[in-house]
Coordinates of C-alpha atoms in Angstrom, one line a residue:
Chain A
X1 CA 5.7 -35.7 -1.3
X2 CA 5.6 -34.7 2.1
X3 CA 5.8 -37.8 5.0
X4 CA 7.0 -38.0 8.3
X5 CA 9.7 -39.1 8.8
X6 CA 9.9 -41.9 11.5
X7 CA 10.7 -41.4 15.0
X8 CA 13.9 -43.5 15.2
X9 CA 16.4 -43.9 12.5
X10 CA 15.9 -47.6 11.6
X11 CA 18.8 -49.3 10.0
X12 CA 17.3 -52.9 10.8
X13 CA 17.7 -55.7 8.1
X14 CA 13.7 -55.1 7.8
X15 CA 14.3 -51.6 6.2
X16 CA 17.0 -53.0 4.1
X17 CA 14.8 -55.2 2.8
X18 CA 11.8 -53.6 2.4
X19 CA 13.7 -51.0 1.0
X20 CA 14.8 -53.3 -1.5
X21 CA 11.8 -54.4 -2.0
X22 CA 10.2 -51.5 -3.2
X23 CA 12.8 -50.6 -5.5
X24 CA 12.2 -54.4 -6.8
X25 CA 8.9 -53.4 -7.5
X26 CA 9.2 -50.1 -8.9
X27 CA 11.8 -51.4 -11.5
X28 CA 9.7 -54.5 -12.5
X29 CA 6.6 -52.1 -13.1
X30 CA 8.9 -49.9 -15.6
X31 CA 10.6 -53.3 -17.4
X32 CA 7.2 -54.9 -17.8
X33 CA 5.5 -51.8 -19.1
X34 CA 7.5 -51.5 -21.4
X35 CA 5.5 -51.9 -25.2
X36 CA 5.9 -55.9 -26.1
X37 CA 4.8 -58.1 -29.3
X38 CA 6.4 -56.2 -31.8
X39 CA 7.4 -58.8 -33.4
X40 CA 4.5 -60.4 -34.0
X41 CA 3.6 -61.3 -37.6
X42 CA 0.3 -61.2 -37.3
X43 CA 0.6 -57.5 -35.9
X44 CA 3.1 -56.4 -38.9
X45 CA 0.2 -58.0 -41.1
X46 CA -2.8 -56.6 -39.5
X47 CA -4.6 -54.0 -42.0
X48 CA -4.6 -51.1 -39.2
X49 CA -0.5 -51.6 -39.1
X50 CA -0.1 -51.7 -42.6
X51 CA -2.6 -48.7 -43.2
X52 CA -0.1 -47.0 -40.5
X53 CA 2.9 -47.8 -42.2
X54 CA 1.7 -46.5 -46.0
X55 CA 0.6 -43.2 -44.1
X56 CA 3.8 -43.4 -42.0
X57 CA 6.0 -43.5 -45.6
X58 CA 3.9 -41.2 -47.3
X59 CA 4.7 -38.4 -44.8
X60 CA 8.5 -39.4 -44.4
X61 CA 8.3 -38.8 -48.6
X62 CA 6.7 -35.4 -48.2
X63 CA 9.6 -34.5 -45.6
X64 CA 11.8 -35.6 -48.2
X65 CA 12.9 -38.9 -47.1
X66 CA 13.1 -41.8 -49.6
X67 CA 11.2 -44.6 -48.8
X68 CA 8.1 -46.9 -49.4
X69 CA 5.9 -48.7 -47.4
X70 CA 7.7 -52.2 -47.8
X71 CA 11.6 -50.7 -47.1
X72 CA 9.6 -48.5 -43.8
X73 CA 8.2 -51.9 -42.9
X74 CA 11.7 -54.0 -43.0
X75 CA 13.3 -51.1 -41.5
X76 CA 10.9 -51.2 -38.7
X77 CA 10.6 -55.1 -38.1
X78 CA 14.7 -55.2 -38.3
X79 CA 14.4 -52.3 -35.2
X80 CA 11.8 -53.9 -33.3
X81 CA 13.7 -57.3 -33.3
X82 CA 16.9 -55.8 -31.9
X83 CA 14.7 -54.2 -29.5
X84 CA 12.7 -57.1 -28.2
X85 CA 15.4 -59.0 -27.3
X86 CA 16.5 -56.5 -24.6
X87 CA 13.1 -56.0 -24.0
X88 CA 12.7 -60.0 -23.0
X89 CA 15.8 -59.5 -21.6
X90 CA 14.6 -56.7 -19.1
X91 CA 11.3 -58.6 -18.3
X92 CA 12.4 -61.9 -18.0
X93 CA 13.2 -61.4 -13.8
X94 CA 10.2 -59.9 -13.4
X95 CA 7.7 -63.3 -14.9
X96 CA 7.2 -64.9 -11.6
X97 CA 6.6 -61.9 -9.5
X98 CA 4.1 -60.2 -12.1
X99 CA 1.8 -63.5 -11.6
X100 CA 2.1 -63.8 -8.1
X101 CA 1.0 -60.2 -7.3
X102 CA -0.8 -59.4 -10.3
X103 CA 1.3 -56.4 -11.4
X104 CA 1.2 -57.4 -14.9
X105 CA 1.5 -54.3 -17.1
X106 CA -0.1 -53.4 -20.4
X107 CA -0.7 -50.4 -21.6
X108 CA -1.8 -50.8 -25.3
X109 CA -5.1 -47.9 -25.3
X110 CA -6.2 -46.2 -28.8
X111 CA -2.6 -46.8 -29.9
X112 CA -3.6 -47.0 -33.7
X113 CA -7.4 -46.0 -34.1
X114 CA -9.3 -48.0 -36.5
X115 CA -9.8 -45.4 -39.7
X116 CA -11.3 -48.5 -41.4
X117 CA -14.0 -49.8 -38.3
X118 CA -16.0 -52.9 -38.3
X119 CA -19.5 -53.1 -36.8
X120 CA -21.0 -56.2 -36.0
X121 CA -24.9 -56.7 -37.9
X122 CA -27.0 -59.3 -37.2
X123 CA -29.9 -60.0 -39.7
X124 CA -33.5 -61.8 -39.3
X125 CA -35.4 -63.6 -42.2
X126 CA -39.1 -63.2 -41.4
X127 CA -40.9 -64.7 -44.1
X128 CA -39.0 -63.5 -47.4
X129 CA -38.2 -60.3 -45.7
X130 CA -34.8 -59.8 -44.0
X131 CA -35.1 -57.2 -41.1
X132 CA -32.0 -56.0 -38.9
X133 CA -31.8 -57.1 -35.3
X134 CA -29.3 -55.6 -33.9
X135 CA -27.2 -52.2 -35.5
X136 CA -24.9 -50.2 -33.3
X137 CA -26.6 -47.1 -31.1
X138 CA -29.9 -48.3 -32.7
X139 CA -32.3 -48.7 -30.0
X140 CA -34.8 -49.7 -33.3
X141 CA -32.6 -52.8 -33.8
X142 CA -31.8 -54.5 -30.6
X143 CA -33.0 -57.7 -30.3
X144 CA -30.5 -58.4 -27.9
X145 CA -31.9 -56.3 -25.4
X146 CA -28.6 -54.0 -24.8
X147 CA -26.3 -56.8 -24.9
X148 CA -24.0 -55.4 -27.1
X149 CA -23.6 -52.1 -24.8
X150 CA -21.4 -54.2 -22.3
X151 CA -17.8 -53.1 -22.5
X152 CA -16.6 -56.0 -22.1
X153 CA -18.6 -57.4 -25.2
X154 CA -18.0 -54.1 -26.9
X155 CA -13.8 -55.2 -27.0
X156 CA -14.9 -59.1 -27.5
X157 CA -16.6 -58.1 -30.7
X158 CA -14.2 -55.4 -31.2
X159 CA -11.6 -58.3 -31.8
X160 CA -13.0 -59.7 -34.7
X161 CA -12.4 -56.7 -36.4
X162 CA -8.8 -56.1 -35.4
X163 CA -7.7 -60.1 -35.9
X164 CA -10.3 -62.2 -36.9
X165 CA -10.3 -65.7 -35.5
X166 CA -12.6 -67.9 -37.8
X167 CA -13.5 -70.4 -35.4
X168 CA -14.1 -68.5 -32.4
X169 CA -16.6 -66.0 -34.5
X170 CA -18.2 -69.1 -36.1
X171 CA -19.3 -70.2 -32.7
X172 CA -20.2 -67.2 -31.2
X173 CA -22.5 -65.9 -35.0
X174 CA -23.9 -69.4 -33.5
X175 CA -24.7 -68.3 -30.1
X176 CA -26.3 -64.8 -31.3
X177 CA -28.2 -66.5 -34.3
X178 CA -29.8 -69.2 -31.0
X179 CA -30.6 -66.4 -29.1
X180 CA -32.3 -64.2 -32.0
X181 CA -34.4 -67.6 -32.4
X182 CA -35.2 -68.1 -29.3
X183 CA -36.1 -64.3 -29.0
X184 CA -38.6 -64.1 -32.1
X185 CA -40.6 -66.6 -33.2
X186 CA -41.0 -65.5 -36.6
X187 CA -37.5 -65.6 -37.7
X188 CA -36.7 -68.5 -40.3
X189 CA -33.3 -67.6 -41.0
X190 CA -30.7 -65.8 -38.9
X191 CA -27.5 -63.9 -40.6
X192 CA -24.2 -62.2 -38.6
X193 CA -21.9 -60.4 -40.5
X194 CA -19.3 -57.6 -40.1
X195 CA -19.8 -54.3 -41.8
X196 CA -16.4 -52.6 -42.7
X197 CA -16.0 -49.3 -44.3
X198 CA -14.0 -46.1 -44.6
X199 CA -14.5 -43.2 -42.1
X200 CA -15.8 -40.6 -43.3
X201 CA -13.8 -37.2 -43.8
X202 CA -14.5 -34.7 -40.9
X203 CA -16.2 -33.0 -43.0
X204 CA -18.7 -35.2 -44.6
X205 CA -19.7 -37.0 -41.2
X206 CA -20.3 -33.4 -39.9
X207 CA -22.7 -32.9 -42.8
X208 CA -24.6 -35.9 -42.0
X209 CA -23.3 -38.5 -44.5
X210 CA -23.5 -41.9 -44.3
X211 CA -20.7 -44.6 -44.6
X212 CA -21.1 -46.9 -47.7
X213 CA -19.3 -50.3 -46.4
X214 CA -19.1 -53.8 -47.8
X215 CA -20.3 -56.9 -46.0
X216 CA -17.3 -59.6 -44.4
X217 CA -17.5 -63.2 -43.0
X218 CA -21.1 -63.3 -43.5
X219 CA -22.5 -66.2 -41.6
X220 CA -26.6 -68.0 -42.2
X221 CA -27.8 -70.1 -39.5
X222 CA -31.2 -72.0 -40.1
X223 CA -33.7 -72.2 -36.9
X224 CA -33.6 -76.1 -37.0
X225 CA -29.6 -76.0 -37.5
X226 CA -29.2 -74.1 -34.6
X227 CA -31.3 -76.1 -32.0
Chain B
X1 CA 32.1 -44.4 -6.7
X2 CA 30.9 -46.9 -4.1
X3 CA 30.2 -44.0 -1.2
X4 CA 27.7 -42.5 -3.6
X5 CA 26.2 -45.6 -3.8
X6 CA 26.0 -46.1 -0.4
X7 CA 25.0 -42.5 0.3
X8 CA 22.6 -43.2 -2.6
X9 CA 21.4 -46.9 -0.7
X10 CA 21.1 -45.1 2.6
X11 CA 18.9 -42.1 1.5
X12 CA 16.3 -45.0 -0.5
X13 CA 16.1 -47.0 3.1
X14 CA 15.3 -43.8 4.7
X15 CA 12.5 -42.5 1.5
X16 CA 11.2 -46.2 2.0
X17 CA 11.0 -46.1 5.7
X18 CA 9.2 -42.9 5.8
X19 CA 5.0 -43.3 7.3
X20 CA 2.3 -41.3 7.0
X21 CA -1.3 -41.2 7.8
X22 CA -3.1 -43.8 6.3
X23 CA -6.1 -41.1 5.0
X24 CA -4.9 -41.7 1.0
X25 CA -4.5 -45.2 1.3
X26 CA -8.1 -45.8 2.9
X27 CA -10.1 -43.4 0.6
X28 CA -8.0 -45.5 -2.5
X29 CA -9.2 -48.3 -1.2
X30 CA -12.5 -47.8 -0.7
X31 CA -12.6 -46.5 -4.1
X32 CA -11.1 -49.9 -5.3
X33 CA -13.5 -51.8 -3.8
X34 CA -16.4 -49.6 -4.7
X35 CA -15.0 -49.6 -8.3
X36 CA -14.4 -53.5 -8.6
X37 CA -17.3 -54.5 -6.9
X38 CA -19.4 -52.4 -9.3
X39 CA -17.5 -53.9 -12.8
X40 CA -18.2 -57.4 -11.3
X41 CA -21.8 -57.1 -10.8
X42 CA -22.0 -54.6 -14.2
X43 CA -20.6 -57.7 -15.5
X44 CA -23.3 -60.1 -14.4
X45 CA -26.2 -57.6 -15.1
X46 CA -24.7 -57.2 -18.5
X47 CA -24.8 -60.9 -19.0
X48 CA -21.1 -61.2 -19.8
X49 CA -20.6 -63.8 -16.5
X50 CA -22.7 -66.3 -18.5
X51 CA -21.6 -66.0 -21.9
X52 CA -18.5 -64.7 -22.0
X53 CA -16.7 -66.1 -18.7
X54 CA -18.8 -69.5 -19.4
X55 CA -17.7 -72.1 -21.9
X56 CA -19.9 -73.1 -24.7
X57 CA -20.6 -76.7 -23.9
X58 CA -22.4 -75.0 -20.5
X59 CA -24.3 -72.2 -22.6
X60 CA -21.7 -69.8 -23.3
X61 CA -20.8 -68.1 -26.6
X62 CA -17.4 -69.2 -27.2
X63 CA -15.2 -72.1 -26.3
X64 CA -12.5 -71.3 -23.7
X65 CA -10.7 -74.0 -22.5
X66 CA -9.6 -75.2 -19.2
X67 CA -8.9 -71.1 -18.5
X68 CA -6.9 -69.7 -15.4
X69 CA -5.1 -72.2 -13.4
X70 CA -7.2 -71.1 -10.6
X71 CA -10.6 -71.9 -12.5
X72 CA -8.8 -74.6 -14.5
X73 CA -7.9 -75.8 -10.6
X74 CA -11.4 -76.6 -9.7
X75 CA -12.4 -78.0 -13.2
X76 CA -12.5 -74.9 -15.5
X77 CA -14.7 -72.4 -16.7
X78 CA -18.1 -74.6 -16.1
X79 CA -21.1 -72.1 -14.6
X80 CA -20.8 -73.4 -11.0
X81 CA -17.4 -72.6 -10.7
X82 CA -17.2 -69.4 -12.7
X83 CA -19.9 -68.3 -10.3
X84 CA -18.2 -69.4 -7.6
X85 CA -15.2 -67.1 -8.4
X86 CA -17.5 -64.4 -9.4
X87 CA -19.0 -64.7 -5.4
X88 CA -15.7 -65.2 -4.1
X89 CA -14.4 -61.7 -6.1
X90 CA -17.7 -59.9 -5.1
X91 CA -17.5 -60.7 -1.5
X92 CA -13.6 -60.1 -1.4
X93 CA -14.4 -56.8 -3.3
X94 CA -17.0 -55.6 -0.8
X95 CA -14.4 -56.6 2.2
X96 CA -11.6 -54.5 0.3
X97 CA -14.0 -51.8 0.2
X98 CA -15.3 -51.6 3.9
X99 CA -11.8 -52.5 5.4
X100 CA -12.6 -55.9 6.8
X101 CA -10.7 -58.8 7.4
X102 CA -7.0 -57.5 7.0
X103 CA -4.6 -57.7 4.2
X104 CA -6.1 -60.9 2.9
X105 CA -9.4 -59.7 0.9
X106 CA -6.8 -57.5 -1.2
X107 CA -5.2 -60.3 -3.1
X108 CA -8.5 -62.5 -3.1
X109 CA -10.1 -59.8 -4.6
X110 CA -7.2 -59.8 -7.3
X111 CA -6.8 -62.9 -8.0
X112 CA -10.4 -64.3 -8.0
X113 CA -11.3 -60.6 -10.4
X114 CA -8.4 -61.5 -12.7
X115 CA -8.9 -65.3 -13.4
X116 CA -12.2 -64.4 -14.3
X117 CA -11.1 -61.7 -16.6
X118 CA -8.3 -64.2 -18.0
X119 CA -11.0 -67.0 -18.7
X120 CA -11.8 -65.1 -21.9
X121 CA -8.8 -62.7 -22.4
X122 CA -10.7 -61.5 -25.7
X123 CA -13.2 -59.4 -23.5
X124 CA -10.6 -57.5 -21.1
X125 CA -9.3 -54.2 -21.0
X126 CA -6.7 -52.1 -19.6
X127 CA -9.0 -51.3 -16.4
X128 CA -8.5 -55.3 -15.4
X129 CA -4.3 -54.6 -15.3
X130 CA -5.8 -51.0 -12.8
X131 CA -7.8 -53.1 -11.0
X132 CA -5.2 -55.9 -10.0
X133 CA -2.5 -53.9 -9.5
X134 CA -3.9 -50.9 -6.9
X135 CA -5.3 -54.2 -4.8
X136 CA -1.9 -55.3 -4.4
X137 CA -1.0 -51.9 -3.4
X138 CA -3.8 -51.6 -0.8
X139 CA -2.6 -55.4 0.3
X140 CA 1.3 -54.1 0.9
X141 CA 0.0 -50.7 2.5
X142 CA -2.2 -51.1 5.6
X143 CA -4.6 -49.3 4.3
X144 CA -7.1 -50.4 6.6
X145 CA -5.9 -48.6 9.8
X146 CA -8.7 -46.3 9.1
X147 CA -11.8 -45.8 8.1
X148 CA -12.8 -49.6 8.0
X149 CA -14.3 -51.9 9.7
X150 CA -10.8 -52.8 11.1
X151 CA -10.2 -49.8 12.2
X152 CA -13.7 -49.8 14.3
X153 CA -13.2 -53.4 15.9
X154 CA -9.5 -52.6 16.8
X155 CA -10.4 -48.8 18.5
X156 CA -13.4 -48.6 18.6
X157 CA -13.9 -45.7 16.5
X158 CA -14.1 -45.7 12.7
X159 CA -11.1 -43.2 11.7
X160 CA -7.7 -43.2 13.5
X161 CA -4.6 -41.3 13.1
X162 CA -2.2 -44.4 12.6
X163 CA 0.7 -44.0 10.4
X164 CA 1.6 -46.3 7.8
X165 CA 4.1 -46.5 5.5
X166 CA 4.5 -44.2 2.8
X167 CA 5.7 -46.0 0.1
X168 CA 2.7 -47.8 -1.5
X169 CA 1.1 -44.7 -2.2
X170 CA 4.5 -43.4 -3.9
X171 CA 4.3 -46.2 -6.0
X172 CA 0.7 -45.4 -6.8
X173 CA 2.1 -42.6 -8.0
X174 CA 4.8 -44.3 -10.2
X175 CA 2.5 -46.5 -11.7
X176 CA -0.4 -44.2 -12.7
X177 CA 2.7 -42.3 -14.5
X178 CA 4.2 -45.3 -16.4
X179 CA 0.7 -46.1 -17.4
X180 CA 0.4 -42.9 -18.9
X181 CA 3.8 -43.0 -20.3
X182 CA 3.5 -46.6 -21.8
X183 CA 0.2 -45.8 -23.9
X184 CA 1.7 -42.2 -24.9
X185 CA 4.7 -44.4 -26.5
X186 CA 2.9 -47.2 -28.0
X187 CA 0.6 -44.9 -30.1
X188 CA 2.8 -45.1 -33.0
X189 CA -0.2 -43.9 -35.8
X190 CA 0.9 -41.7 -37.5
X191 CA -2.8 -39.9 -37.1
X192 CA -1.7 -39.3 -32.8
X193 CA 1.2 -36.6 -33.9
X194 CA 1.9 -33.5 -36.0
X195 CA 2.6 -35.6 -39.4
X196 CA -1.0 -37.4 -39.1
X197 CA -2.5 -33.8 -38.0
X198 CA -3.2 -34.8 -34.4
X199 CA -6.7 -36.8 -36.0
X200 CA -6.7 -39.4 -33.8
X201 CA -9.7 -38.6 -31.6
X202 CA -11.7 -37.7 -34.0
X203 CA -11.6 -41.6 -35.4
X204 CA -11.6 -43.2 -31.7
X205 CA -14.6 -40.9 -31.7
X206 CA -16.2 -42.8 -34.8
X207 CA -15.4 -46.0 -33.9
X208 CA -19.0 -47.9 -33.4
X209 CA -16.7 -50.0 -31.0
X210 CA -16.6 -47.7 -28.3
X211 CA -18.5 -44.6 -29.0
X212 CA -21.7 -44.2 -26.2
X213 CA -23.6 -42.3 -29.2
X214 CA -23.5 -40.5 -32.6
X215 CA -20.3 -38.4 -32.5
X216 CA -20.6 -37.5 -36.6
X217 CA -20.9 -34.4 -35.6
X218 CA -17.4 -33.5 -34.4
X219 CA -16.1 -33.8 -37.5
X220 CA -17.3 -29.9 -37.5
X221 CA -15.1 -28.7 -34.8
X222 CA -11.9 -30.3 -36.0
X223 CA -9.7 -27.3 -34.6
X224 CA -10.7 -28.6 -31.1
X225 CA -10.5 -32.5 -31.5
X226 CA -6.9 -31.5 -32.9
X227 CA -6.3 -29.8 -29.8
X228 CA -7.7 -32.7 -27.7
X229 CA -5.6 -35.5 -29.1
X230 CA -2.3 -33.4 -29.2
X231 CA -2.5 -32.4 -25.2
X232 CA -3.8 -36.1 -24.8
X233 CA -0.7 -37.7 -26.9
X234 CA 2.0 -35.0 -24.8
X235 CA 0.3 -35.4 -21.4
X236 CA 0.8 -39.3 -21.5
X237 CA 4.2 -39.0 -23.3
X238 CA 5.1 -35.6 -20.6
X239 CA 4.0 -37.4 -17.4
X240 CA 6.9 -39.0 -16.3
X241 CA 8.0 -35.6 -16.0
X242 CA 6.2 -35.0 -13.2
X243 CA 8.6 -37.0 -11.1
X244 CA 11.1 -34.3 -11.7
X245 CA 8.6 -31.9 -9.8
X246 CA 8.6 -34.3 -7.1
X247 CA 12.2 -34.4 -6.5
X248 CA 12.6 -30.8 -6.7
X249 CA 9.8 -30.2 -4.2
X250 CA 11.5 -32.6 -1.9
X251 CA 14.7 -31.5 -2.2
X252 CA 13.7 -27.8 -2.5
X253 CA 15.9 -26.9 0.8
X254 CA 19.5 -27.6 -1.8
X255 CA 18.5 -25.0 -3.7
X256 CA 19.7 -24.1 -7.3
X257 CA 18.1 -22.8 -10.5
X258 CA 16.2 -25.9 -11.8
X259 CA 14.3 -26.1 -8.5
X260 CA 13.5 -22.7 -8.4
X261 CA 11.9 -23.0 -11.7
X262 CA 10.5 -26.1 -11.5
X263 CA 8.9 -25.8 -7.9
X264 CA 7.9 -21.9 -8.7
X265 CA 4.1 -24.0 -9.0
X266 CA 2.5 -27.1 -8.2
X267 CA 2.9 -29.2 -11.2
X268 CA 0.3 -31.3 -10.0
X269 CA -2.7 -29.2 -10.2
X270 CA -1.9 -28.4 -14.1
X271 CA -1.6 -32.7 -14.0
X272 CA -4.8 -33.4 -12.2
X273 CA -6.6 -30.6 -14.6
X274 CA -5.8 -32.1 -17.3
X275 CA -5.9 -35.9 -16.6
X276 CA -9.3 -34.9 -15.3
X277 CA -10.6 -33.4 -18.1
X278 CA -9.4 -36.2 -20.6
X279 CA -11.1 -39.1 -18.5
X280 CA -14.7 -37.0 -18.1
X281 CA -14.3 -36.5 -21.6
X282 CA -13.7 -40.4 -22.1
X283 CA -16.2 -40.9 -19.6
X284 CA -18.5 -39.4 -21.2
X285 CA -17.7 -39.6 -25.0
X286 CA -16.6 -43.6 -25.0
X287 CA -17.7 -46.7 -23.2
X288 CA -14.2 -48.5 -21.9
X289 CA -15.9 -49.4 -18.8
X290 CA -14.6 -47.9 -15.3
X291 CA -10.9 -46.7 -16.9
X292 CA -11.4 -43.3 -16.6
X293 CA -13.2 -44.0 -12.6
X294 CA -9.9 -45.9 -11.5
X295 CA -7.0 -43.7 -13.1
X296 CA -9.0 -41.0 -11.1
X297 CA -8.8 -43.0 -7.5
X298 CA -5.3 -43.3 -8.8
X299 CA -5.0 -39.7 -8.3
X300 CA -6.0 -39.4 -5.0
X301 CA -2.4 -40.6 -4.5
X302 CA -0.8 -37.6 -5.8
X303 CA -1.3 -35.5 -2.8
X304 CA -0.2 -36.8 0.9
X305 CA -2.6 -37.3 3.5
X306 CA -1.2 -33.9 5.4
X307 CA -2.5 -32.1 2.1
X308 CA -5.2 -33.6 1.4
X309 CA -5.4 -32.6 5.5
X310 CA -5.1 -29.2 5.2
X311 CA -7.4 -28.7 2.0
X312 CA -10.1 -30.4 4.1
X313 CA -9.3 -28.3 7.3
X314 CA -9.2 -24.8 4.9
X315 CA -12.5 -25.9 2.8
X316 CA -14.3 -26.4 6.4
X317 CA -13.6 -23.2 7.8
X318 CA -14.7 -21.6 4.6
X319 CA -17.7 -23.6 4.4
X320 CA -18.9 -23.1 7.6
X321 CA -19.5 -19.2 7.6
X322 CA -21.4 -19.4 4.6
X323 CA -23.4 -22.4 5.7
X324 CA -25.0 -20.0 8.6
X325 CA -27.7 -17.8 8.0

C-alpha cells in the first residue's frame, strides 16, 4: 500500500481522532463478523446441522475417536455457549454504530450445503388431470413467467426448506395458488408443495439419473377459496 | 511498555493521515452505484418490489409487519411507501454512481436499499451487507473529487488529481478480507474439508436453489470440483494472510528474512487470480445475484491509485504501437 504521505506532519486533535476513528471501525468490522447464533436451538435442530453432526461423528470414529452424534452434539453446544458469551461480549459496543452506518456483518455463504434439497412444485387441476406449473429450470412448467428465477425469491423459497415457517408458507402457497388462477382459466384446483430428496452420488447424477423424493407440506387451494 | 504504545499510537495517526489520489475510490464508487442501482431495478423487473417488499393486505405474498423503522416511520411496508423508498434508493443510487450531490447520496442510498431489503429479511443475501457497507465507505472517503459530476461543477473538468485520504480504501481492503475469512470459518460441514472429501461444491452445485441450469453432469469430473472447493475453503480461510504481505511490503526498507520471503512476489496477483476465478465460476454456475460483481469492485481496492496509475500509463504505451498500422 503505497500513499503519500502528507505534506506537513499533522498532529492536530483531528488526526487523533480520525485516527481513532478508523481503528474504531476496523475493530467493530472484525467483532461483528465474527460467526453468531450458535446457540440457537432451532439451528442445533435443523436437519442440515444434524446431518453435519452424524457425518461430523462418523469421521471423528474412523480417526479413532470415541464418540456419537448426541455426545459430538453436547460437546459442541457446551463450546458454542462459552463462546457466545465473549462473542456478545465483543459485539455488544459495536450495536449502535453497526445501525447507524450500516456496517452490519454477516457472512454465513454455502456454510453447510443442503445434501438433502428442497424444490418448490406448484401443481394445476385441469379437469381430473393434474399438470405441473412451475418445476425448477423447466422452461415447460412456468406458469409464473420466470418469477421463480429472481435471487431474491430463489433464497425466500429457499427458506422454507432450511426452517420452515407454517404460517408464512401457508400464505405465500396462497398468493402463488391466486396467481396460477388468475393466470389459467382452466385450473380448478391449485396445489404447492415442497419436493425433498437425497442427492444423488456423483456418479449417478453424471449418468443421468433422476432423484426419487417424497412430497412435504402439501397445500390445495380451490379457485373460489382463493378469490 | 507505554513508549511502544505511543510509538505504536503515533505511527497509526501517521498510516491514518496518509492521502492519495482519489482514482480507486471513484472507479469503486461508480461501480457501487452501477451495481446497486441495477439489483434495485432487477428487483422491480423481477417483481420482488411488489410481492416480496409489499405486505399481503396490499397484494403481496407474505405478511411483514410494520418492517424497518424507516418504512415503519412513514406507515410501513404499504405499496406507496415501499415505492417511495424504492425511488428514493434508485435515485440516490444513480447520484452515488455519477458523483453528484456530495457525501449525502452515499448513506441515502444505504439506508433507503437496506430498509427495503430488511422489510422481508427472508429474501436477502450476503450482497445487501456488500452493498451497505462499501456506500459507507464511499460516504467517509471523498470519493467524488473525481470523475463525477462534482468534480466537473467544482473544476470544470471531469477528472482531477485531488488527494484524499487513504484510509477508506485500506479498509476496503480489511473488509473484503474478513468477509472472506468469516465465511471460510463458518463452513463447519464436514463435506468443505479433507474428512468430508472436499464435496461441497459439487452439492452447492445440485442445489435447485441456486443452480442457473443442469449441473448433473459434474458429478463426472469429481477430481476437479474437489479441487475447486478445497482452494475455495483455504482461500477464504488463508486471506487474512494477505495482510501480512501488506506489512512486509510496507515495511520492506527494515529488512529481515520474513520480508524477503514474503515480498519476493506480489501476493496480490495470486489473490486477485484466484478470487477472480471463484466469483466467474459463481457467476456463472449459481444465481446469488450481484455477489460475485461487488466482491470484484471490492478488489479494485487492492491496488493504490499510483499502481493502478502506472499499469494504465505501461498498457497505453504498449497499446499504442500496435494500434497503428
Amino acid at each position: 500500500m503505497s500513499a503519500d504521505p502528507k505534506p506537513e506532519a499533522e498532529t492536530s486533535r483531528f488526526s487523533r481522532w480520525r485516527a481513532a476513528f478508523v481503528l474504531f471501525h476496523a475493530v467493530s468490522i472484525i467483532a461483528l463478523a465474527l460467526p453468531g447464533g450458535l446457540t440457537s436451538e432451532k439451528r442445533w435442530a435443523s436437519k442440515t446441522t444434524q446431518r453435519d453432526l452424524a457425518d461430523w461423528a462418523t469421521r471423528l470414529r474412523e480417526m479413532g475417536v470415541e464418540t456419537d452424534k448426541d455426545s459430538l452434539a453436547r460437546t459442541l453446544q457446551s463450546l458454542a455457549e462459552g463462546y457466545t458469551g465473549v462473542q456478545r461480549a465483543l459485539t455488544m459496543p459495536f450495536g449502535l454504530y453497526a445501525r447507524v452506518t450500516l456496517s452490519h456483518q454477516g457472512w454465513t455463504m454455502f456454510a453447510s450445503p443442503q445434501r438433502r434439497p428442497y424444490e418448490l412444485h406448484v401443481d394445476g387441476r385441469v379437469h381430473d388431470r393434474w399438470v405441473p406449473l412451475h418445476r425448477p429450470l423447466d422452461p415447460e412448467a412456468d406458469v409464473f413467467d420466470g418469477y421463480f428465477e429472481h435471487d431474491r425469491v430463489r433464497k425466500f423459497t429457499a427458506r422454507f426448506g432450511k426452517n420452515m415457517v407454517e404460517e408464512r408458507y401457508a400464505t405465500f402457497a396462497r398468493f402463488l395458488a391466486k396467481r396460477a388462477f388468475a393466470a389459467h382459466r382452466d385450473l380448478n384446483r391449485v396445489r404447492v408443495s415442497l419436493y425433498v430428496y437425497d442427492t444423488l452420488p456423483p456418479a449417478a447424477a453424471a449418468r443421468g439419473d433422476r432423484p426419487n423424493g417424497t412430497y412435504e407440506h402439501a397445500l390445495e387451494f380451490d379457485r373460489e377459496a382463493v378469490r | 511498555m507505554t513508549g511502544r504504545l505511543g510509538g505504536a499510537w503515533s505511527r497509526w495517526v501517521a498510516f491514518t493521515g496518509e492521502v492519495e489520489r482519489a482514482s480507486v475510490m471513484a472507479a469503486f464508487r461508480i461501480a457501487v452505484g452501477a451495481l446497486t442501482l441495477a439489483t434495485l431495478v432487477h428487483s422491480a423487473l423481477g417483481d420482488v418490489v411488489s410481492t416480496l417488499w409489499i405486505d399481503a393486505g396490499y397484494g403481496g405474498a407474505v405478511a411483514l409487519g410494520e418492517g424497518p423503522w424507516l418504512v415503519a416511520l412513514f406507515g410501513g411496508p404499504t405499496p406507496a411507501v415501499v415505492w417511495t423508498v424504492f425511488a428514493v434508493a434508485c435515485a440516490a443510487s444513480i447520484l452515488v454512481c455519477v458523483g453528484a450531490g456530495g457525501r449525502v447520496p452515499a448513506m441515502v442510498a444505504a439506508h433507503t436499499s437496506w430498509a427495503l431489503t430488511r422489510i422481508n429479511g427472508s429474501a436477502g443475501g450476503g450482497y445487501d451487507l456488500l452493498i451497505t457497507n462499501a456506500l459507507f465507505l464511499i460516504f467517509v472517503s471523498g470519493a467524488n473529487r473525481t470523475a463525477s459530476v462534482d468534480c466537473r461543477v467544482r473544476t470544470g473538468r471531469w477528472t482531477s488529481d485531488d488527494l484524499v485520504p487513504a484510509w477508506p480504501r485500506r479498509l476496503l481492503i480489511l473488509q473484503l478480507l474478513v468477509m472472506y475469512a468469516a465465511t471460510g470459518l463458518q463452513k463447519g460441514s464436514p463435506v468443505w474439508n479433507p474428512l468430508g472429501g472436499y464435496t461441497a461444491l459439487y452439492y452447492v452445485l445440485q442445489d435447485p436453489n441456486w443452480r442457473r441450469f443442469d449441473l448433473s453432469w459434474v458429478g463426472g469430473y469429481m477430481p476437479i470440483v474437489r479441487v475447486a472447493t478445497a482452494v475455495t475453503w483455504h482461500f477464504e480461510l488463508g486471506a487474512p494472510f494477505l495482510f501480512l504481505w501488506y506489512w512486509a511490503d510496507r515495511t520492506r526498507a527494515r529488512g529481515g528474512w520474513l520480508r524477503r520471503a514474503l515480498t519476493r512476489f506480489d501476493l496480490r496477483k495470486v489473490f486477485v487470480a484466484i478470487g477472480v476465478g471463484l466469483h466467474l465460476g459463481v457467476f456463472v454456475a449459481l444465481d446469488v445475484g450481484p455477489f460475485s460483481p461487488l466482491s470484484l469492485a471490492y478488489y479494485l481496492a487492492l491496488f493504490s491509485p499510483d499502481e493502478w496509475r502506472g499499469w494504465w500509463a505501461r498498457s497505453g504505451r504498449t497499446a499504442r504501437p500496435a494500434s497503428r498500422p
